[in-house]
mmCIF file of C-alpha atoms in Angstrom:
data_model
loop_
_atom_site.group_PDB
_atom_site.id
_atom_site.type_symbol
_atom_site.label_atom_id
_atom_site.label_comp_id
_atom_site.label_asym_id
_atom_site.label_seq_id
_atom_site.Cartn_x
_atom_site.Cartn_y
_atom_site.Cartn_z
ATOM 1 C CA MET R 1 51.819 -197.916 -43.376
ATOM 2 C CA ALA R 2 54.100 -200.316 -41.339
ATOM 3 C CA MET R 3 52.804 -203.776 -41.112
ATOM 4 C CA GLN R 4 51.639 -205.579 -37.741
ATOM 5 C CA PHE R 5 53.645 -208.712 -37.299
ATOM 6 C CA THR R 6 52.361 -211.619 -34.947
ATOM 7 C CA ASP R 7 53.110 -215.006 -33.783
ATOM 8 C CA GLU R 8 50.601 -216.168 -36.273
ATOM 9 C CA ASN R 9 51.787 -214.383 -39.249
ATOM 10 C CA PHE R 10 55.589 -214.191 -38.562
ATOM 11 C CA GLU R 11 56.584 -217.182 -40.849
ATOM 12 C CA ALA R 12 54.500 -216.002 -43.847
ATOM 13 C CA GLU R 13 55.199 -212.396 -43.565
ATOM 14 C CA VAL R 14 58.794 -212.303 -42.365
ATOM 15 C CA LEU R 15 60.649 -215.449 -42.850
ATOM 16 C CA LYS R 16 59.081 -216.248 -46.110
ATOM 17 C CA SER R 17 59.092 -212.669 -47.328
ATOM 18 C CA ASP R 18 60.849 -212.280 -51.084
ATOM 19 C CA LYS R 19 62.041 -208.737 -49.702
ATOM 20 C CA PRO R 20 64.237 -208.132 -46.687
ATOM 21 C CA VAL R 21 62.245 -207.312 -43.721
ATOM 22 C CA LEU R 22 62.896 -204.819 -40.733
ATOM 23 C CA VAL R 23 60.904 -205.790 -37.569
ATOM 24 C CA ASP R 24 60.566 -203.364 -34.711
ATOM 25 C CA PHE R 25 60.113 -205.344 -31.445
ATOM 26 C CA TRP R 26 58.196 -203.050 -29.102
ATOM 27 C CA ALA R 27 55.735 -202.677 -26.166
ATOM 28 C CA THR R 28 53.161 -200.058 -24.989
ATOM 29 C CA TRP R 29 54.896 -199.521 -21.808
ATOM 30 C CA CYS R 30 58.253 -198.484 -23.245
ATOM 31 C CA GLY R 31 58.807 -194.887 -23.609
ATOM 32 C CA PRO R 32 61.850 -195.162 -26.072
ATOM 33 C CA CYS R 33 59.602 -197.467 -28.281
ATOM 34 C CA GLN R 34 56.822 -194.904 -28.691
ATOM 35 C CA MET R 35 59.483 -192.636 -30.104
ATOM 36 C CA MET R 36 60.501 -195.288 -32.483
ATOM 37 C CA GLY R 37 56.844 -195.671 -33.651
ATOM 38 C CA PRO R 38 56.556 -192.694 -35.898
ATOM 39 C CA ILE R 39 59.966 -193.267 -37.249
ATOM 40 C CA ILE R 40 59.083 -196.851 -38.302
ATOM 41 C CA GLU R 41 55.965 -195.488 -39.956
ATOM 42 C CA GLU R 42 57.773 -193.008 -42.025
ATOM 43 C CA LEU R 43 60.522 -195.460 -43.063
ATOM 44 C CA ALA R 44 58.017 -198.002 -44.058
ATOM 45 C CA GLU R 45 56.293 -195.599 -46.428
ATOM 46 C CA GLU R 46 59.737 -194.410 -47.967
ATOM 47 C CA VAL R 47 61.166 -197.945 -48.717
ATOM 48 C CA LYS R 48 58.014 -199.827 -49.344
ATOM 49 C CA ASP R 49 59.004 -200.617 -52.997
ATOM 50 C CA LYS R 50 62.217 -202.450 -51.858
ATOM 51 C CA PHE R 51 61.641 -203.475 -48.075
ATOM 52 C CA LYS R 52 59.071 -204.728 -45.773
ATOM 53 C CA VAL R 53 58.821 -202.749 -42.411
ATOM 54 C CA GLY R 54 56.746 -203.550 -39.353
ATOM 55 C CA LYS R 55 56.260 -203.647 -35.807
ATOM 56 C CA LEU R 56 55.766 -206.602 -33.465
ATOM 57 C CA ASP R 57 54.245 -206.066 -29.902
ATOM 58 C CA VAL R 58 56.458 -208.267 -27.543
ATOM 59 C CA ASP R 59 53.568 -208.364 -24.928
ATOM 60 C CA GLU R 60 51.012 -210.178 -27.343
ATOM 61 C CA ASN R 61 53.598 -212.060 -29.349
ATOM 62 C CA ARG R 62 55.733 -213.626 -26.702
ATOM 63 C CA SER R 63 56.773 -216.819 -28.722
ATOM 64 C CA THR R 64 58.486 -214.932 -31.584
ATOM 65 C CA ALA R 65 60.128 -212.436 -29.037
ATOM 66 C CA GLY R 66 61.355 -215.352 -27.151
ATOM 67 C CA GLU R 67 62.663 -217.159 -30.225
ATOM 68 C CA TYR R 68 65.026 -214.354 -31.145
ATOM 69 C CA ALA R 69 65.895 -213.670 -27.403
ATOM 70 C CA VAL R 70 64.515 -210.209 -27.397
ATOM 71 C CA MET R 71 65.432 -208.910 -23.758
ATOM 72 C CA SER R 72 65.535 -205.273 -24.428
ATOM 73 C CA ILE R 73 63.320 -203.033 -26.286
ATOM 74 C CA PRO R 74 63.180 -201.367 -28.745
ATOM 75 C CA THR R 75 65.185 -203.969 -30.575
ATOM 76 C CA LEU R 76 65.088 -203.893 -34.457
ATOM 77 C CA ILE R 77 66.008 -206.767 -36.532
ATOM 78 C CA ILE R 78 66.350 -206.954 -40.303
ATOM 79 C CA PHE R 79 65.682 -210.445 -41.863
ATOM 80 C CA LYS R 80 66.782 -211.628 -45.007
ATOM 81 C CA ASP R 81 65.875 -215.120 -46.482
ATOM 82 C CA GLY R 82 64.426 -216.165 -43.053
ATOM 83 C CA LYS R 83 67.273 -215.367 -41.078
ATOM 84 C CA PRO R 84 68.367 -212.514 -38.851
ATOM 85 C CA VAL R 85 71.225 -210.678 -40.511
ATOM 86 C CA LYS R 86 71.444 -207.452 -38.373
ATOM 87 C CA GLN R 87 70.157 -206.301 -34.962
ATOM 88 C CA PHE R 88 70.029 -202.995 -33.248
ATOM 89 C CA VAL R 89 69.086 -202.274 -29.455
ATOM 90 C CA GLY R 90 67.793 -198.796 -28.564
ATOM 91 C CA VAL R 91 66.264 -196.065 -30.602
ATOM 92 C CA GLN R 92 67.594 -195.449 -34.193
ATOM 93 C CA SER R 93 67.238 -192.772 -36.592
ATOM 94 C CA LYS R 94 65.480 -193.338 -39.877
ATOM 95 C CA GLU R 95 68.618 -192.516 -41.967
ATOM 96 C CA VAL R 96 70.710 -195.189 -40.136
ATOM 97 C CA LEU R 97 68.036 -197.682 -40.588
ATOM 98 C CA LYS R 98 67.559 -196.844 -44.318
ATOM 99 C CA SER R 99 71.226 -197.078 -44.912
ATOM 100 C CA GLU R 100 71.644 -200.534 -43.154
ATOM 101 C CA LEU R 101 68.602 -201.809 -45.393
ATOM 102 C CA GLU R 102 70.318 -200.549 -48.438
ATOM 103 C CA LYS R 103 73.461 -202.534 -47.546
ATOM 104 C CA ILE R 104 71.876 -205.748 -47.077
ATOM 105 C CA MET E 1 71.105 -170.254 -44.577
ATOM 106 C CA TYR E 2 68.767 -170.678 -41.421
ATOM 107 C CA ASP E 3 68.878 -167.982 -38.656
ATOM 108 C CA LEU E 4 69.382 -170.963 -36.064
ATOM 109 C CA ILE E 5 69.646 -174.673 -35.963
ATOM 110 C CA ILE E 6 68.715 -176.261 -32.677
ATOM 111 C CA ILE E 7 70.498 -179.720 -32.158
ATOM 112 C CA GLY E 8 68.580 -181.912 -29.866
ATOM 113 C CA ALA E 9 64.879 -182.360 -29.223
ATOM 114 C CA GLY E 10 64.649 -182.847 -25.529
ATOM 115 C CA PRO E 11 62.813 -180.314 -23.449
ATOM 116 C CA ALA E 12 65.650 -177.766 -24.050
ATOM 117 C CA GLY E 13 65.723 -177.997 -27.804
ATOM 118 C CA LEU E 14 61.807 -178.075 -28.115
ATOM 119 C CA ALA E 15 61.397 -174.993 -25.705
ATOM 120 C CA ALA E 16 64.068 -173.190 -27.808
ATOM 121 C CA SER E 17 62.323 -173.990 -30.915
ATOM 122 C CA ILE E 18 58.944 -173.047 -29.473
ATOM 123 C CA TYR E 19 60.427 -169.470 -28.512
ATOM 124 C CA ALA E 20 62.134 -169.328 -31.964
ATOM 125 C CA SER E 21 58.801 -169.718 -33.819
ATOM 126 C CA ARG E 22 57.344 -166.907 -31.612
ATOM 127 C CA TYR E 23 60.400 -164.776 -32.472
ATOM 128 C CA LYS E 24 60.025 -165.584 -36.058
ATOM 129 C CA LEU E 25 63.543 -166.899 -36.290
ATOM 130 C CA ASN E 26 63.973 -169.193 -39.562
ATOM 131 C CA HIS E 27 64.909 -172.547 -37.909
ATOM 132 C CA ILE E 28 65.061 -176.159 -37.933
ATOM 133 C CA VAL E 29 65.498 -178.754 -35.138
ATOM 134 C CA ILE E 30 67.684 -181.992 -35.833
ATOM 135 C CA ALA E 31 67.519 -184.742 -33.259
ATOM 136 C CA LYS E 32 68.378 -188.379 -33.034
ATOM 137 C CA GLU E 33 66.075 -189.227 -30.180
ATOM 138 C CA PRO E 34 63.155 -186.978 -29.941
ATOM 139 C CA GLY E 35 62.157 -186.378 -26.394
ATOM 140 C CA GLY E 36 65.739 -187.137 -24.986
ATOM 141 C CA GLN E 37 66.176 -188.789 -21.694
ATOM 142 C CA ALA E 38 62.853 -187.400 -20.387
ATOM 143 C CA VAL E 39 61.011 -189.926 -22.460
ATOM 144 C CA GLU E 40 61.965 -192.722 -19.907
ATOM 145 C CA ALA E 41 60.869 -191.026 -16.758
ATOM 146 C CA HIS E 42 58.173 -193.121 -15.556
ATOM 147 C CA LYS E 43 56.430 -190.168 -13.688
ATOM 148 C CA VAL E 44 57.159 -186.271 -13.898
ATOM 149 C CA GLU E 45 55.492 -184.705 -10.781
ATOM 150 C CA ASN E 46 57.148 -181.491 -10.537
ATOM 151 C CA TRP E 47 56.203 -179.783 -13.824
ATOM 152 C CA PRO E 48 54.236 -176.745 -12.887
ATOM 153 C CA GLY E 49 50.426 -177.011 -13.664
ATOM 154 C CA THR E 50 50.415 -180.720 -14.424
ATOM 155 C CA GLU E 51 50.279 -182.768 -11.167
ATOM 156 C CA SER E 52 51.527 -185.958 -12.676
ATOM 157 C CA VAL E 53 52.318 -186.995 -16.237
ATOM 158 C CA SER E 54 54.640 -189.548 -17.853
ATOM 159 C CA GLY E 55 57.928 -188.171 -19.358
ATOM 160 C CA LEU E 56 56.780 -189.639 -22.606
ATOM 161 C CA GLU E 57 53.362 -187.750 -22.744
ATOM 162 C CA LEU E 58 55.089 -184.475 -21.728
ATOM 163 C CA THR E 59 57.697 -184.608 -24.264
ATOM 164 C CA GLN E 60 55.309 -185.623 -27.002
ATOM 165 C CA LYS E 61 53.233 -182.630 -26.099
ATOM 166 C CA MET E 62 56.221 -180.285 -26.300
ATOM 167 C CA ARG E 63 56.953 -181.663 -29.547
ATOM 168 C CA ALA E 64 53.629 -181.403 -31.026
ATOM 169 C CA HIS E 65 53.378 -177.840 -29.564
ATOM 170 C CA ALA E 66 56.696 -177.044 -31.419
ATOM 171 C CA GLU E 67 55.519 -178.453 -34.697
ATOM 172 C CA LYS E 68 52.049 -176.666 -34.366
ATOM 173 C CA LEU E 69 54.220 -173.312 -34.315
ATOM 174 C CA GLY E 70 55.901 -174.347 -37.481
ATOM 175 C CA ALA E 71 59.114 -176.017 -36.369
ATOM 176 C CA LYS E 72 60.596 -178.553 -38.649
ATOM 177 C CA VAL E 73 61.952 -181.515 -36.566
ATOM 178 C CA VAL E 74 64.576 -183.512 -38.728
ATOM 179 C CA MET E 75 65.140 -187.090 -37.249
ATOM 180 C CA ASP E 76 68.975 -187.439 -37.850
ATOM 181 C CA SER E 77 72.084 -187.836 -36.282
ATOM 182 C CA VAL E 78 74.637 -185.014 -36.561
ATOM 183 C CA LEU E 79 78.112 -186.146 -37.573
ATOM 184 C CA ASN E 80 79.909 -182.888 -37.555
ATOM 185 C CA ILE E 81 79.638 -178.973 -36.947
ATOM 186 C CA ALA E 82 82.047 -176.872 -38.754
ATOM 187 C CA LYS E 83 82.365 -172.985 -38.237
ATOM 188 C CA GLY E 84 83.039 -170.989 -41.300
ATOM 189 C CA GLU E 85 83.301 -167.225 -41.789
ATOM 190 C CA ASN E 86 79.636 -166.484 -42.245
ATOM 191 C CA GLY E 87 78.114 -169.297 -39.922
ATOM 192 C CA PHE E 88 78.106 -172.944 -39.100
ATOM 193 C CA SER E 89 77.673 -175.913 -41.266
ATOM 194 C CA VAL E 90 75.915 -178.998 -39.884
ATOM 195 C CA THR E 91 76.593 -182.257 -41.484
ATOM 196 C CA ALA E 92 74.080 -185.100 -40.736
ATOM 197 C CA HIS E 93 73.396 -188.283 -42.376
ATOM 198 C CA THR E 94 70.668 -186.662 -44.630
ATOM 199 C CA GLY E 95 72.943 -183.839 -45.677
ATOM 200 C CA GLU E 96 74.317 -180.425 -44.777
ATOM 201 C CA HIS E 97 72.418 -177.650 -43.246
ATOM 202 C CA ARG E 98 73.799 -174.105 -42.753
ATOM 203 C CA ALA E 99 72.920 -171.471 -39.998
ATOM 204 C CA LYS E 100 74.086 -168.333 -38.662
ATOM 205 C CA ASN E 101 73.592 -169.677 -34.930
ATOM 206 C CA ILE E 102 73.525 -172.881 -33.358
ATOM 207 C CA ILE E 103 71.946 -173.918 -29.985
ATOM 208 C CA LEU E 104 73.385 -177.405 -28.785
ATOM 209 C CA ALA E 105 70.580 -179.007 -26.638
ATOM 210 C CA LEU E 106 72.450 -182.456 -26.500
ATOM 211 C CA GLY E 107 71.450 -183.639 -23.267
ATOM 212 C CA MET E 108 73.138 -186.561 -21.481
ATOM 213 C CA GLU E 109 74.377 -190.013 -22.349
ATOM 214 C CA TYR E 110 74.129 -193.043 -20.146
ATOM 215 C CA LYS E 111 77.504 -193.888 -18.498
ATOM 216 C CA LYS E 112 78.728 -197.362 -19.322
ATOM 217 C CA LEU E 113 80.706 -199.818 -17.280
ATOM 218 C CA ALA E 114 83.157 -200.208 -19.833
ATOM 219 C CA ILE E 115 83.856 -203.973 -19.044
ATOM 220 C CA PRO E 116 84.149 -207.028 -21.192
ATOM 221 C CA GLY E 117 80.557 -208.411 -22.217
ATOM 222 C CA GLU E 118 78.774 -205.107 -21.523
ATOM 223 C CA GLU E 119 78.618 -204.380 -25.379
ATOM 224 C CA GLU E 120 78.419 -207.874 -26.661
ATOM 225 C CA PHE E 121 75.261 -208.773 -24.439
ATOM 226 C CA ARG E 122 73.510 -205.374 -24.861
ATOM 227 C CA GLY E 123 70.057 -206.366 -25.576
ATOM 228 C CA LYS E 124 70.831 -209.867 -24.381
ATOM 229 C CA GLY E 125 70.722 -209.251 -20.757
ATOM 230 C CA VAL E 126 72.485 -205.870 -20.571
ATOM 231 C CA SER E 127 70.042 -202.959 -20.086
ATOM 232 C CA TYR E 128 70.069 -199.299 -19.488
ATOM 233 C CA CYS E 129 66.277 -198.807 -19.222
ATOM 234 C CA PRO E 130 64.562 -200.621 -16.514
ATOM 235 C CA THR E 131 61.136 -199.302 -17.518
ATOM 236 C CA CYS E 132 61.467 -200.810 -20.947
ATOM 237 C CA ASP E 133 63.129 -204.304 -20.013
ATOM 238 C CA ALA E 134 62.129 -205.303 -16.505
ATOM 239 C CA ALA E 135 59.180 -207.450 -17.878
ATOM 240 C CA PHE E 136 61.714 -209.705 -19.558
ATOM 241 C CA PHE E 137 63.090 -210.826 -16.180
ATOM 242 C CA GLY E 138 60.036 -212.279 -14.669
ATOM 243 C CA GLY E 139 61.169 -214.944 -12.113
ATOM 244 C CA LYS E 140 64.754 -214.483 -12.947
ATOM 245 C CA ALA E 141 67.829 -213.155 -10.864
ATOM 246 C CA VAL E 142 69.276 -209.977 -12.165
ATOM 247 C CA ALA E 143 71.712 -207.345 -10.910
ATOM 248 C CA VAL E 144 71.515 -203.445 -10.780
ATOM 249 C CA VAL E 145 74.769 -201.715 -10.742
ATOM 250 C CA GLY E 146 74.967 -198.257 -8.913
ATOM 251 C CA GLY E 147 74.179 -196.784 -5.588
ATOM 252 C CA ALA E 148 72.166 -193.646 -6.138
ATOM 253 C CA ASN E 149 68.519 -192.887 -6.820
ATOM 254 C CA SER E 150 68.301 -194.204 -10.347
ATOM 255 C CA ALA E 151 69.713 -197.676 -9.190
ATOM 256 C CA ALA E 152 67.390 -197.791 -6.125
ATOM 257 C CA SER E 153 64.422 -196.997 -8.414
ATOM 258 C CA ALA E 154 65.546 -199.624 -10.855
ATOM 259 C CA ALA E 155 65.841 -202.190 -8.111
ATOM 260 C CA GLN E 156 62.567 -201.386 -6.649
ATOM 261 C CA LEU E 157 60.930 -201.736 -10.093
ATOM 262 C CA LEU E 158 62.736 -205.011 -10.941
ATOM 263 C CA ALA E 159 61.870 -206.452 -7.439
ATOM 264 C CA GLU E 160 58.249 -206.696 -8.791
ATOM 265 C CA TYR E 161 59.209 -208.992 -11.533
ATOM 266 C CA ALA E 162 62.567 -210.747 -10.939
ATOM 267 C CA SER E 163 63.100 -213.644 -8.360
ATOM 268 C CA LYS E 164 66.165 -211.928 -6.900
ATOM 269 C CA VAL E 165 67.687 -208.526 -7.289
ATOM 270 C CA TYR E 166 71.246 -207.970 -6.355
ATOM 271 C CA LEU E 167 72.054 -204.196 -6.093
ATOM 272 C CA ILE E 168 75.916 -204.095 -6.561
ATOM 273 C CA TYR E 169 77.554 -200.887 -5.438
ATOM 274 C CA ARG E 170 81.271 -199.926 -5.251
ATOM 275 C CA GLY E 171 80.717 -197.705 -2.166
ATOM 276 C CA ASP E 172 79.756 -198.624 1.431
ATOM 277 C CA LYS E 173 76.728 -196.485 1.740
ATOM 278 C CA LEU E 174 73.923 -195.864 -0.754
ATOM 279 C CA LYS E 175 73.579 -192.321 -1.883
ATOM 280 C CA VAL E 176 69.649 -192.458 -2.186
ATOM 281 C CA ASP E 177 66.728 -190.612 -0.838
ATOM 282 C CA PRO E 178 65.467 -191.742 2.500
ATOM 283 C CA ALA E 179 62.227 -192.984 0.956
ATOM 284 C CA TYR E 180 64.028 -195.365 -1.402
ATOM 285 C CA GLU E 181 66.304 -196.714 1.361
ATOM 286 C CA GLU E 182 63.311 -197.612 3.459
ATOM 287 C CA SER E 183 61.294 -199.225 0.673
ATOM 288 C CA LEU E 184 64.260 -201.276 -0.468
ATOM 289 C CA LYS E 185 64.775 -202.659 2.798
ATOM 290 C CA LYS E 186 61.228 -203.900 2.835
ATOM 291 C CA LYS E 187 61.697 -205.882 -0.316
ATOM 292 C CA GLU E 188 62.508 -209.370 0.578
ATOM 293 C CA ASN E 189 64.212 -210.376 -2.786
ATOM 294 C CA VAL E 190 66.761 -207.355 -2.840
ATOM 295 C CA GLU E 191 69.927 -207.949 -1.684
ATOM 296 C CA ILE E 192 72.603 -205.085 -1.553
ATOM 297 C CA ILE E 193 76.249 -205.951 -2.253
ATOM 298 C CA TYR E 194 78.668 -203.213 -0.968
ATOM 299 C CA GLN E 195 82.201 -202.410 -2.041
ATOM 300 C CA THR E 196 82.028 -204.617 -5.069
ATOM 301 C CA ASN E 197 82.488 -204.208 -8.736
ATOM 302 C CA ILE E 198 81.401 -206.316 -11.773
ATOM 303 C CA LEU E 199 84.607 -206.996 -13.668
ATOM 304 C CA GLU E 200 83.111 -209.074 -16.573
ATOM 305 C CA ILE E 201 79.655 -210.130 -17.887
ATOM 306 C CA MET E 202 79.367 -213.509 -19.276
ATOM 307 C CA GLY E 203 77.199 -216.052 -21.013
ATOM 308 C CA GLU E 204 76.523 -217.744 -24.451
ATOM 309 C CA MET E 205 73.662 -216.371 -26.479
ATOM 310 C CA THR E 206 72.456 -214.257 -23.420
ATOM 311 C CA VAL E 207 73.909 -213.317 -20.097
ATOM 312 C CA SER E 208 74.167 -216.036 -17.571
ATOM 313 C CA LYS E 209 76.728 -214.598 -14.842
ATOM 314 C CA VAL E 210 79.145 -212.067 -13.816
ATOM 315 C CA LYS E 211 82.405 -211.818 -12.327
ATOM 316 C CA LEU E 212 82.908 -209.834 -9.111
ATOM 317 C CA ASP E 213 86.158 -208.296 -7.918
ATOM 318 C CA LYS E 214 85.838 -210.076 -4.527
ATOM 319 C CA GLU E 215 84.053 -213.030 -3.037
ATOM 320 C CA TYR E 216 80.273 -212.959 -2.339
ATOM 321 C CA ASN E 217 78.977 -215.951 -0.470
ATOM 322 C CA GLY E 218 82.012 -217.857 -1.038
ATOM 323 C CA SER E 219 82.380 -217.265 -4.905
ATOM 324 C CA ASN E 220 83.367 -214.470 -7.168
ATOM 325 C CA GLU E 221 80.807 -215.436 -9.651
ATOM 326 C CA LEU E 222 77.261 -214.623 -9.594
ATOM 327 C CA ASP E 223 74.517 -216.540 -11.713
ATOM 328 C CA LEU E 224 72.034 -214.084 -13.168
ATOM 329 C CA LYS E 225 70.179 -213.281 -16.357
ATOM 330 C CA GLY E 226 70.262 -209.532 -16.357
ATOM 331 C CA VAL E 227 72.428 -206.583 -15.791
ATOM 332 C CA PHE E 228 70.888 -203.140 -15.423
ATOM 333 C CA VAL E 229 73.575 -200.362 -15.567
ATOM 334 C CA GLU E 230 72.349 -197.271 -13.489
ATOM 335 C CA ILE E 231 75.717 -195.622 -12.862
ATOM 336 C CA GLY E 232 74.379 -192.058 -13.967
ATOM 337 C CA SER E 233 74.914 -190.053 -16.985
ATOM 338 C CA GLU E 234 77.590 -187.723 -18.505
ATOM 339 C CA PRO E 235 77.558 -185.053 -21.081
ATOM 340 C CA GLY E 236 78.558 -186.148 -24.843
ATOM 341 C CA VAL E 237 81.647 -184.131 -25.513
ATOM 342 C CA GLU E 238 82.296 -185.080 -29.327
ATOM 343 C CA LEU E 239 80.242 -182.397 -30.939
ATOM 344 C CA PRO E 240 81.388 -179.298 -28.726
ATOM 345 C CA LYS E 241 85.070 -180.473 -28.754
ATOM 346 C CA GLN E 242 84.864 -180.326 -32.596
ATOM 347 C CA LEU E 243 83.916 -176.775 -32.226
ATOM 348 C CA GLY E 244 86.415 -175.869 -29.472
ATOM 349 C CA VAL E 245 83.825 -175.087 -26.835
ATOM 350 C CA ASP E 246 85.138 -174.574 -23.578
ATOM 351 C CA LEU E 247 83.995 -177.483 -20.954
ATOM 352 C CA ASP E 248 84.460 -177.823 -17.378
ATOM 353 C CA GLU E 249 86.464 -180.720 -15.757
ATOM 354 C CA ARG E 250 83.271 -183.109 -15.921
ATOM 355 C CA GLY E 251 82.746 -182.213 -19.758
ATOM 356 C CA PHE E 252 79.580 -179.848 -19.197
ATOM 357 C CA ILE E 253 79.616 -176.899 -21.753
ATOM 358 C CA LEU E 254 80.474 -173.715 -19.845
ATOM 359 C CA VAL E 255 77.762 -171.089 -20.539
ATOM 360 C CA ASN E 256 77.318 -167.617 -19.770
ATOM 361 C CA PRO E 257 74.015 -166.338 -18.157
ATOM 362 C CA ASP E 258 72.736 -165.750 -21.558
ATOM 363 C CA GLN E 259 73.551 -169.322 -22.457
ATOM 364 C CA SER E 260 76.222 -168.358 -24.906
ATOM 365 C CA THR E 261 79.571 -170.081 -24.986
ATOM 366 C CA ASN E 262 83.046 -169.065 -25.790
ATOM 367 C CA VAL E 263 82.423 -169.697 -29.737
ATOM 368 C CA SER E 264 80.648 -166.733 -31.206
ATOM 369 C CA GLY E 265 77.184 -167.749 -32.414
ATOM 370 C CA LEU E 266 77.234 -170.943 -30.536
ATOM 371 C CA TYR E 267 74.729 -171.417 -27.543
ATOM 372 C CA ALA E 268 74.021 -174.097 -25.327
ATOM 373 C CA ALA E 269 71.026 -175.331 -23.295
ATOM 374 C CA GLY E 270 69.841 -178.104 -20.985
ATOM 375 C CA ASP E 271 71.524 -180.808 -18.989
ATOM 376 C CA ALA E 272 74.725 -180.799 -20.613
ATOM 377 C CA THR E 273 75.576 -177.206 -19.597
ATOM 378 C CA THR E 274 76.990 -175.645 -16.476
ATOM 379 C CA GLY E 275 73.807 -173.575 -16.334
ATOM 380 C CA SER E 276 70.817 -173.524 -13.829
ATOM 381 C CA ASN E 277 73.345 -174.576 -10.942
ATOM 382 C CA LYS E 278 73.415 -177.860 -12.911
ATOM 383 C CA LEU E 279 69.965 -178.804 -11.264
ATOM 384 C CA ARG E 280 69.178 -180.784 -14.526
ATOM 385 C CA GLN E 281 65.368 -180.902 -14.545
ATOM 386 C CA ILE E 282 62.935 -180.763 -17.438
ATOM 387 C CA LEU E 283 62.085 -177.219 -16.104
ATOM 388 C CA THR E 284 65.497 -176.099 -16.004
ATOM 389 C CA ALA E 285 66.263 -177.395 -19.389
ATOM 390 C CA ALA E 286 63.262 -175.852 -20.963
ATOM 391 C CA ALA E 287 64.242 -172.375 -19.307
ATOM 392 C CA GLU E 288 67.830 -172.457 -20.739
ATOM 393 C CA GLY E 289 66.186 -173.322 -24.130
ATOM 394 C CA ALA E 290 63.912 -170.126 -23.857
ATOM 395 C CA VAL E 291 67.073 -167.835 -22.580
ATOM 396 C CA ALA E 292 69.286 -169.250 -25.580
ATOM 397 C CA THR E 293 66.823 -168.552 -28.188
ATOM 398 C CA ALA E 294 66.029 -165.055 -26.731
ATOM 399 C CA SER E 295 70.052 -164.387 -26.880
ATOM 400 C CA VAL E 296 70.043 -165.505 -30.601
ATOM 401 C CA TYR E 297 67.132 -163.040 -31.324
ATOM 402 C CA LYS E 298 68.802 -160.250 -29.529
ATOM 403 C CA LYS E 299 71.879 -160.840 -31.661
ATOM 404 C CA THR E 300 70.040 -160.801 -34.819
ATOM 405 C CA GLN E 301 68.230 -157.635 -33.866
ATOM 406 C CA ILE E 302 71.415 -156.027 -33.340
ATOM 407 C CA ALA E 303 72.982 -157.020 -36.369
ATOM 408 C CA SER E 304 70.159 -156.065 -38.677
#
């Protein structure tokens, strides 16, 4: 199950995570984001031993979305040791995300 | 070896799959973005039997329908298709799949401006999806590039959020439905700049201005935070070219009335073909998908 990240838990769950984290910045009004949702769920399940994968609703968590200058959704950012290391804009396939996570 | 591999899961690919399941053709669907461009349609109001539905909901229902009938939808990008003696081999990230027949239901790709800064600032002010991103530009100035209905619709939506919307168009007269023209004129914060192109998108972390190819209000730079590119779509030609498929001068796949192409065993359906008089609707894409699968079925019946 993909995690739900929020302004409140972002530091603990993402920035201070031991594992690399993939965050899907999304919103309910965005069609392509709705397509991304099931892909993120599948990915989270498949890589759960090595990586943390979750979603952040930009509408409810504006401070975090603003911090990383998210201006287009879906945006996906991989964080490692508290820093963004790779960013994607637009819908991505599960395989691309998986192979990028493996490379980190 | 499958009877059929369908590449693409927009309305054409999903309709093709629904028919394939009913014909008992052993098949899979491979798609990078389920739903295709229809996902971004704010409202679909010409799908018979449903007065109004979002593109998202309609395509999700199509996918659920196809999967209920037994379709396997593989979410992956196709890298290469090769034709051998006994059929096709499709290489995706996850591996190779083989089939006797292929339906290309590839859809369209958004046209890019191809100017400096466009790629660099994608997601940092440059957007191709107004319905996704308009809300990030509340109280800010933005540009919409284009002069047809999609640009007008974007400008209209953005005017609800942005402080100022510059509609920048290279032509001297918009090519939009009269209803759009009228409603744009009523928006006080929309300004149309004709016969002008953006040469460069500039900024630091995010977009802060654009450079124009002629002066506007005494300057060839315009301060703004967002650039929405709405200059239409074009068919992706990479996969058909690999297979030696005949295309028209604009890159659309030339199809016969049965949706076959010049390559034996290879069919095409949806917006990227020359079919349906290029009407390019969800309705015609789905219809072409059905015709393509029926042609594959007919061929397998003759062969057996």
